[in-house]
Short mmCIF file of C-alpha atoms in Angstrom, two decimals:
data_model
loop_
_atom_site.label_atom_id
_atom_site.label_comp_id
_atom_site.label_asym_id
_atom_site.label_seq_id
_atom_site.Cartn_x
_atom_site.Cartn_y
_atom_site.Cartn_z
CA MET W 1 0.06 0.02 0.01
CA ILE W 2 2.86 2.37 0.77
CA GLU W 3 4.47 1.60 -2.54
CA GLU W 4 1.22 2.34 -4.41
CA TYR W 5 0.80 5.60 -2.61
CA LEU W 6 4.36 6.64 -3.26
CA ASN W 7 4.13 5.72 -6.93
CA ARG W 8 1.07 7.91 -7.26
CA LEU W 9 2.91 10.65 -5.54
CA LYS W 10 5.86 10.29 -7.89
CA ARG W 11 3.68 10.45 -10.97
CA ALA W 12 1.75 13.50 -9.86
CA LEU W 13 5.06 15.27 -9.06
CA ILE W 14 6.56 14.32 -12.46
CA LYS W 15 3.36 15.37 -14.18
CA LYS W 16 3.64 18.79 -12.54
CA GLY W 17 7.21 19.14 -13.77
CA ILE W 18 8.81 19.16 -10.27
CA PRO W 19 12.49 18.28 -10.61
CA GLU W 20 12.97 16.92 -7.05
CA ALA W 21 10.36 14.23 -7.41
CA ASP W 22 12.72 11.44 -6.05
CA ASP W 23 13.79 13.48 -3.13
CA ILE W 24 10.20 14.37 -2.18
CA VAL W 25 9.07 10.73 -2.43
CA GLN W 26 11.94 9.60 -0.29
CA TYR W 27 10.96 12.30 2.29
CA PHE W 28 7.51 11.14 2.50
CA ASP W 29 8.47 7.44 2.51
CA GLU W 30 10.61 8.29 5.66
CA ILE W 31 7.88 10.09 7.37
CA ILE W 32 5.26 7.41 6.76
CA GLU W 33 7.70 4.71 8.05
CA ASP W 34 8.49 6.89 11.10
CA ARG W 35 4.74 7.34 11.92
CA ILE W 36 4.08 3.63 11.58
CA GLU W 37 7.10 2.84 13.73
CA GLN W 38 5.47 5.20 16.41
CA GLY W 39 2.40 3.01 16.36
CA GLU W 40 0.08 4.77 13.88
CA ASP W 41 -2.16 2.89 11.58
CA LEU W 42 -0.96 2.93 7.95
CA GLU W 43 -4.42 3.60 6.50
CA GLU W 44 -4.85 6.50 8.92
CA VAL W 45 -1.41 7.94 8.10
CA LEU W 46 -2.05 7.95 4.40
CA ARG W 47 -5.58 9.47 4.97
CA ASP W 48 -4.01 12.08 7.17
CA LEU W 49 -1.43 13.01 4.54
CA GLY W 50 -4.05 13.29 1.93
CA GLU W 51 -4.32 12.44 -1.69
CA PRO W 52 -1.03 12.57 -3.57
CA GLU W 53 -2.53 14.87 -6.13
CA GLN W 54 -3.50 17.32 -3.33
CA ILE W 55 -0.05 17.15 -1.79
CA VAL W 56 1.56 18.08 -5.12
CA LYS W 57 -0.35 21.27 -5.20
CA ALA W 58 1.75 22.66 -2.35
CA PHE W 59 4.92 22.10 -4.27
CA GLY W 60 4.78 24.63 -7.06
CA GLY W 61 6.30 23.51 -10.37
CA LYS W 62 6.99 25.24 -13.61
CA GLU W 63 7.24 28.99 -14.19
CA GLU W 64 5.58 30.54 -11.13
CA THR W 65 4.51 33.97 -10.30
CA ASP W 66 3.34 34.72 -6.84
CA LYS W 67 0.64 37.16 -7.89
CA LYS W 68 -0.98 37.03 -4.34
CA GLU W 69 2.30 38.59 -3.11
CA LYS W 70 1.89 41.85 -4.83
CA HIS W 71 1.72 44.46 -2.16
CA THR W 72 0.22 47.92 -2.31
CA ASP W 73 3.74 49.44 -2.45
CA GLU W 74 4.02 47.74 -5.79
CA THR W 75 6.74 45.29 -4.86
CA ASP W 76 6.75 42.45 -7.34
CA HIS W 77 8.02 38.98 -6.40
CA THR W 78 8.71 36.49 -9.12
CA ARG W 79 10.17 33.00 -9.04
CA SER W 80 11.01 31.05 -12.15
CA VAL W 81 12.62 27.60 -12.40
CA TYR W 82 14.78 26.75 -15.32
CA TYR W 83 16.09 23.49 -16.66
CA GLY W 84 19.10 22.45 -18.57
CA ILE W 85 21.11 25.65 -18.03
CA ARG W 86 24.83 25.44 -18.57
CA THR W 87 25.71 29.13 -18.99
CA ILE W 88 24.40 32.14 -17.02
CA LYS W 89 24.93 35.67 -18.29
CA ILE W 90 24.03 38.51 -16.11
CA THR W 91 23.95 42.22 -17.03
CA ASN W 92 23.09 44.06 -13.91
CA THR W 93 23.15 47.77 -12.97
CA SER W 94 21.65 48.21 -9.67
CA TYR W 95 20.00 45.12 -8.13
CA ASP W 96 21.79 43.26 -5.29
CA PHE W 97 22.42 39.64 -6.03
CA GLU W 98 22.64 36.65 -3.82
CA ILE W 99 23.90 33.68 -5.79
CA LEU W 100 23.73 30.30 -4.12
CA ARG W 101 24.30 26.67 -4.96
CA SER W 102 21.29 24.85 -6.36
CA PRO W 103 20.53 21.69 -4.41
CA ASP W 104 19.71 19.91 -7.79
CA GLU W 105 20.09 20.47 -11.54
CA THR W 106 17.49 23.23 -11.72
CA THR W 107 18.43 26.89 -11.93
CA VAL W 108 15.99 29.06 -9.85
CA PHE W 109 15.60 32.80 -10.41
CA GLU W 110 13.85 34.74 -7.56
CA CYS W 111 13.41 38.52 -7.80
CA GLU W 112 11.86 41.14 -5.51
CA SER W 113 11.67 44.54 -7.09
CA ASP W 114 9.77 47.76 -7.21
CA ASP W 115 10.77 48.79 -10.76
CA ASP W 116 10.31 45.64 -12.66
CA THR W 117 13.44 46.11 -14.80
CA MET W 118 15.21 42.76 -14.48
CA MET W 119 14.54 40.54 -17.45
CA HIS W 120 15.28 36.83 -17.53
CA GLU W 121 15.06 34.42 -20.45
CA GLN W 122 16.41 31.00 -21.48
CA VAL W 123 17.91 30.74 -24.88
CA GLY W 124 19.15 27.11 -25.51
CA ASP W 125 21.22 26.27 -22.51
CA THR W 126 21.97 29.80 -21.66
CA LEU W 127 20.06 31.92 -19.06
CA ASN W 128 20.21 35.56 -19.79
CA ILE W 129 19.49 37.87 -17.00
CA GLU W 130 19.56 41.48 -17.93
CA GLN W 131 18.45 44.72 -16.20
CA ASP W 132 16.75 46.98 -18.63
CA PHE W 133 18.00 50.12 -17.13
CA PRO W 134 15.84 53.26 -17.91
CA PHE W 135 18.86 55.40 -18.78
CA TYR W 136 17.47 57.54 -21.51
CA GLY W 137 16.34 61.08 -20.87
CA GLN W 138 17.32 61.06 -17.23
CA GLY W 139 20.68 62.71 -17.58
CA VAL W 140 23.39 63.02 -15.05
CA ASN W 141 21.15 62.24 -12.05
CA ILE W 142 21.22 58.59 -12.96
CA LEU W 143 24.97 58.32 -12.89
CA GLN W 144 25.10 60.22 -9.55
CA LYS W 145 22.46 57.93 -8.09
CA MET W 146 24.35 54.83 -9.38
CA PHE W 147 27.60 55.74 -7.81
CA HIS W 148 26.09 56.73 -4.51
CA GLY W 149 24.35 53.43 -4.47
CA SER W 150 20.98 54.86 -3.80
CA PHE W 151 19.40 53.13 -6.77
CA ASN W 152 18.34 49.73 -5.52
CA GLY W 153 15.44 48.74 -7.61
CA GLY W 154 15.48 45.10 -6.36
CA ASP W 155 17.07 41.97 -5.03
CA VAL W 156 17.77 38.85 -6.90
CA THR W 157 18.40 35.47 -5.47
CA LEU W 158 19.78 32.87 -7.98
CA TYR W 159 20.30 29.18 -7.34
CA VAL W 160 22.93 27.86 -9.80
CA PRO W 161 23.57 24.15 -10.43
CA ASP W 162 27.14 22.71 -10.48
CA GLY W 163 29.29 22.83 -13.53
CA CYS W 164 27.89 26.01 -14.96
CA THR W 165 29.72 28.99 -16.34
CA MET W 166 28.69 32.27 -15.05
CA LEU W 167 29.56 35.58 -16.65
CA MET W 168 28.49 38.75 -14.87
CA ASP W 169 28.59 42.30 -15.67
CA ASN W 170 27.80 44.53 -12.74
CA VAL W 171 27.68 48.20 -12.07
CA SER W 172 26.69 49.00 -8.47
CA GLY W 173 24.80 46.16 -7.04
CA ASP W 174 26.31 44.28 -4.17
CA ILE W 175 26.99 40.69 -5.13
CA GLU W 176 27.21 37.70 -2.74
CA VAL W 177 28.20 34.37 -4.10
CA GLN W 178 28.15 31.30 -1.92
CA GLY W 179 28.69 27.68 -2.33
CA LEU W 180 28.93 27.55 -6.09
CA ARG W 181 30.79 24.79 -7.90
CA LEU W 182 31.48 26.29 -11.48
CA ASP W 183 33.42 25.78 -14.57
CA GLN W 184 34.26 29.45 -15.43
CA LEU W 185 33.39 32.42 -13.17
CA ASN W 186 33.85 35.88 -14.57
CA ILE W 187 32.64 38.97 -12.60
CA ASP W 188 33.19 42.49 -13.99
CA SER W 189 32.04 45.07 -11.42
CA VAL W 190 32.21 48.91 -11.34
CA SER W 191 31.37 50.00 -7.81
CA GLY W 192 29.39 47.02 -6.36
CA ASP W 193 31.03 45.13 -3.68
CA LEU W 194 31.73 41.43 -4.22
CA GLU W 195 31.64 38.77 -1.52
CA LEU W 196 32.54 35.06 -2.41
CA GLU W 197 32.37 32.27 0.13
CA ASP W 198 33.00 28.59 -0.42
CA VAL W 199 33.30 28.95 -4.25
CA ALA W 200 35.06 26.40 -6.50
CA ALA W 201 35.73 26.97 -10.21
CA GLN W 202 38.05 25.85 -12.96
CA ASN W 203 38.99 29.40 -13.82
CA MET W 204 38.15 32.64 -12.20
CA LYS W 205 38.38 36.23 -13.48
CA ILE W 206 37.35 39.04 -11.40
CA ASN W 207 37.57 42.76 -12.38
CA THR W 208 36.54 45.70 -10.20
CA VAL W 209 36.90 49.40 -10.51
CA SER W 210 36.06 50.67 -7.05
CA GLY W 211 34.12 47.88 -5.43
CA ASP W 212 35.77 45.77 -2.79
CA ILE W 213 36.40 42.05 -3.12
CA GLU W 214 36.08 39.72 -0.11
CA MET W 215 36.58 36.07 -0.63
CA ASP W 216 37.14 33.15 1.77
CA ASP W 217 37.50 29.33 1.13
CA ILE W 218 37.96 29.49 -2.60
CA VAL W 219 39.31 26.64 -4.83
CA VAL W 220 40.46 27.52 -8.41
CA GLU W 221 41.76 24.57 -10.38
CA GLU W 222 43.62 26.50 -13.10
CA THR W 223 43.96 30.35 -13.01
CA MET W 224 42.60 33.05 -10.74
CA LYS W 225 43.05 36.54 -12.12
CA ILE W 226 41.98 39.58 -10.04
CA ASP W 227 42.12 43.13 -11.47
CA ALA W 228 41.23 46.10 -9.26
CA VAL W 229 41.61 49.86 -9.69
CA ASN W 230 40.51 51.28 -6.37
CA GLY W 231 38.78 48.41 -4.69
CA ASP W 232 40.57 46.45 -1.89
CA TYR W 233 40.98 42.73 -1.94
CA ASP W 234 40.75 40.55 1.03
CA GLY W 235 40.99 36.80 0.48
CA ASP W 236 41.56 33.93 2.97
CA ARG W 237 42.00 30.15 2.53
CA ILE W 238 42.44 30.42 -1.19
CA SER W 239 43.58 27.35 -3.11
CA CYS W 240 45.05 28.07 -6.43
CA LYS W 241 48.23 27.19 -8.19
CA ASN W 242 48.26 30.22 -10.46
CA ILE W 243 47.17 33.58 -9.02
CA ILE W 244 47.58 36.76 -10.90
CA MET W 245 46.59 40.03 -9.20
CA ASN W 246 46.77 43.50 -10.48
CA SER W 247 45.79 46.67 -8.56
CA VAL W 248 46.28 50.38 -9.00
CA ASN W 249 45.26 51.75 -5.51
CA GLY W 250 43.52 48.92 -3.94
CA ASP W 251 45.18 47.05 -1.06
CA ILE W 252 45.71 43.34 -1.53
CA ASP W 253 45.67 40.91 1.42
CA ILE W 254 45.57 37.21 0.50
CA GLY W 255 45.84 34.09 2.61
CA LEU W 256 46.82 31.06 0.65
CA ASN W 257 46.02 27.30 1.46
CA ALA W 258 49.59 26.42 0.69
CA ARG W 259 52.82 26.30 2.65
CA ARG W 260 55.30 29.14 2.14
CA ASP W 261 57.76 26.73 0.54
CA GLN W 262 55.16 25.64 -2.07
CA VAL W 263 54.63 29.13 -3.50
CA ASP W 264 56.68 31.15 -5.92
CA VAL W 265 55.78 34.73 -5.12
CA LYS W 266 56.49 37.86 -7.15
CA ALA W 267 54.92 40.83 -5.55
CA THR W 268 55.81 44.29 -6.86
CA SER W 269 54.46 47.59 -6.04
CA LEU W 270 55.44 50.80 -7.82
CA PHE W 271 55.29 53.06 -4.75
CA HIS W 272 55.49 50.48 -1.96
CA GLU W 273 57.97 47.89 -1.03
CA LYS W 274 58.66 44.95 -3.36
CA THR W 275 58.97 41.38 -2.15
CA SER W 276 59.62 38.16 -3.88
CA GLY W 277 60.75 34.65 -3.11
CA GLY W 278 60.07 31.04 -3.10
CA GLY W 279 62.02 29.92 -6.09
CA HIS W 280 60.60 27.48 -8.56
CA CYS W 281 57.41 26.08 -6.91
CA ASP W 282 54.33 24.61 -8.35
CA HIS W 283 52.27 27.39 -6.95
CA LYS W 284 52.51 30.88 -8.52
CA LEU W 285 51.43 34.10 -6.90
CA ARG W 286 51.86 37.20 -8.94
CA ILE W 287 50.79 40.54 -7.37
CA ASP W 288 51.35 43.90 -9.01
CA THR W 289 50.09 47.16 -7.58
CA VAL W 290 50.84 50.81 -8.24
CA ASN W 291 49.86 52.36 -5.00
CA GLY W 292 48.23 49.57 -3.00
CA ASP W 293 49.64 47.76 0.04
CA ILE W 294 50.42 44.07 -0.38
CA SER W 295 50.18 41.43 2.22
CA TYR W 296 50.06 37.59 1.80
CA HIS W 297 50.30 34.68 4.28
CA PHE W 298 50.37 30.88 4.03
CA LEU W 299 49.43 28.03 5.98
CA THR W 300 51.28 27.63 9.34
CA ASP W 301 52.07 31.36 9.15
CA MET K 1 -1.45 35.05 10.42
CA GLU K 2 -0.17 37.16 7.34
CA VAL K 3 1.45 34.77 4.85
CA GLN K 4 4.93 36.51 4.67
CA LEU K 5 5.26 36.81 8.49
CA LYS K 6 4.33 33.21 9.05
CA ARG K 7 6.61 31.79 6.41
CA GLY K 8 9.70 33.56 7.75
CA SER K 9 8.79 32.59 11.27
CA LEU K 10 8.23 28.86 10.33
CA GLU K 11 11.75 28.83 8.84
CA VAL K 12 13.29 30.22 12.07
CA CYS K 13 11.16 27.74 14.04
CA VAL K 14 12.54 24.80 12.20
CA LEU K 15 16.14 26.09 12.73
CA ALA K 16 15.52 26.57 16.37
CA SER K 17 14.34 23.04 16.62
CA LEU K 18 17.80 21.90 15.54
CA LEU K 19 19.72 24.03 18.07
CA LYS K 20 19.94 21.46 20.78
CA GLU K 21 20.49 18.49 18.60
CA ASP K 22 20.25 17.29 15.02
CA SER K 23 16.85 16.03 13.98
CA TYR K 24 14.84 14.41 11.25
CA GLY K 25 11.58 15.12 9.28
CA TYR K 26 9.06 13.29 11.55
CA LYS K 27 10.62 14.41 14.79
CA ILE K 28 10.87 18.09 13.60
CA ILE K 29 7.12 18.07 12.93
CA GLN K 30 6.38 16.37 16.31
CA SER K 31 8.31 19.11 18.22
CA LEU K 32 6.77 21.98 16.34
CA GLN K 33 3.20 20.67 16.26
CA GLU K 34 2.63 21.94 19.83
CA VAL K 35 3.60 25.40 18.86
CA VAL K 36 2.45 25.98 15.33
CA GLU K 37 0.37 24.25 12.67
CA ILE K 38 2.87 22.57 10.33
CA SER K 39 2.28 19.77 7.88
CA GLU K 40 4.68 17.45 6.14
CA SER K 41 3.99 19.35 2.90
CA THR K 42 4.84 22.68 4.54
CA LEU K 43 8.04 21.35 6.10
CA TYR K 44 9.57 20.00 3.04
CA PRO K 45 10.04 23.27 1.07
CA ILE K 46 11.27 24.92 4.27
CA LEU K 47 13.88 22.38 4.73
CA ARG K 48 14.82 22.75 1.04
CA ARG K 49 15.13 26.56 1.22
CA LEU K 50 17.20 26.39 4.50
CA GLU K 51 19.56 23.94 2.95
CA ALA K 52 19.89 25.84 -0.25
CA SER K 53 20.76 28.90 1.64
CA ASN K 54 23.30 27.04 3.75
CA CYS K 55 21.29 27.52 7.06
CA LEU K 56 21.41 23.87 7.55
CA LYS K 57 23.15 20.67 6.29
CA SER K 58 21.73 17.16 5.78
CA TYR K 59 23.21 13.74 6.18
CA SER K 60 21.74 10.23 6.00
CA VAL K 61 21.91 7.62 8.87
CA GLU K 62 20.75 4.01 8.72
CA HIS K 63 17.78 3.10 10.84
CA ASN K 64 16.16 -0.25 10.90
CA GLY K 65 17.34 -1.07 7.45
CA ARG K 66 16.38 2.22 5.84
CA LEU K 67 17.89 5.59 5.59
CA ARG K 68 16.82 8.44 7.69
CA LYS K 69 17.78 12.11 6.68
CA PHE K 70 19.09 14.10 9.48
CA TYR K 71 19.40 17.88 9.47
CA SER K 72 21.98 19.93 11.42
CA ILE K 73 22.06 23.66 11.77
CA THR K 74 24.97 25.69 10.56
CA GLU K 75 26.57 28.93 11.80
CA LYS K 76 24.64 30.86 9.18
CA GLY K 77 21.44 29.14 10.55
CA LYS K 78 22.28 30.36 14.01
CA ASP K 79 22.81 33.89 12.66
CA LYS K 80 19.45 33.77 11.06
CA ILE K 81 17.82 32.99 14.38
CA LYS K 82 19.65 35.93 16.02
CA GLU K 83 18.53 38.23 13.32
CA TYR K 84 14.88 37.01 13.68
CA LEU K 85 15.06 37.72 17.34
CA GLN K 86 16.43 41.19 16.81
CA ASP K 87 13.76 41.95 14.26
CA PHE K 88 11.14 40.77 16.67
CA GLN K 89 12.22 43.28 19.19
CA GLU K 90 11.36 45.95 16.64
CA LEU K 91 8.08 44.21 15.91
CA MET K 92 7.29 44.35 19.66
CA ASN K 93 7.82 48.06 19.70
CA ILE K 94 5.45 48.52 16.82
CA PHE K 95 2.96 46.19 18.48
CA ASN K 96 3.16 48.13 21.66
CA TYR K 97 2.51 51.33 19.83
CA ILE K 98 -0.53 49.99 18.08
CA ALA K 99 -1.94 48.53 21.25
CA LYS K 100 -1.42 51.79 23.02
CA GLU K 101 -3.17 53.76 20.30
CA VAL K 102 -6.06 51.29 20.24
CA ARG K 103 -6.43 51.81 23.92
CA LYS K 104 -6.55 55.63 23.56
CA ASP K 105 -9.30 55.11 21.15
CA ASP K 106 -11.54 53.05 23.43
#
């Protein structure tokens, strides 16, 4: 009887296009077994849980817009689930982004905004997310607002599946990235701050003008390239064998997951002190600044 | 209770139920049912969201020949509880103001 019930549940979930069907069935299987173990009658348990078709209604499914969550202050909430995404391209001006790891192979885009300017669309295996910024006819005010960060417009939460490539162009939004396992990660930011935590990628390229970069627990298999003009870079527990950092004014402070004797360091600064050392090791750290301070430390330092 | 308010509160409730020790689906529902109405269908998406935002982690343990999924709270999850309690203080101030004004009106 349990199997019949669970099969019905699974079919109903698949019919509704819910990607985690197996997970959900396992979850209910566990709960049913637990309740029986606690002495409840199987028939009563199944009756209490309800018809599988009813349960499935609580689980959402394909493209979903929470119309009932539209408040009188005109805040829009949208949530879209995408399948088969391998590349994500983001062009953002002012929204703040929280980019997290998807627990499965779906890509989920959630957006809360009061100006409805963030477009999102799947083209093949690419997800394009672009802010349609109302530049025209507004003159210098727009640029001033952007750089003073008083344009919010909205918040995006994005769940990204493993193995994707993410290319992001950002102006002033603050970007938080956590837990991702990517192929390629490129972020170009102007004044928005970037915070990366527990991120792994084959290759990473980060560019910032005045936004600060903070990263902890990062693993890059091939090359990590960081370019900053004014923004400061603060990194800790970084695992990468080929790190290239360039800064004009920004300070660089990096903590590596490698021993001092494993890393070949070349750190030069035009106006500040130069350091180098390590000889020929399999880890390379190259830091070049004009005016920024440089500080690096290793395991057991 | 207003939908948004309740949803946020339920998430923090689930996190709080994991503070003392790790727990699993059925047990979480048992411990919360005394406090708030929560069904199996409501709990699942909450656990999903919390796991996706790294507020909790899950692992499987064998029990009587089947696998039982345990959940454990993370540091981020604990921060979320703290934040909720701080927000609640502000909510209390608002509540007191409203109650006071209602009394004046009587």
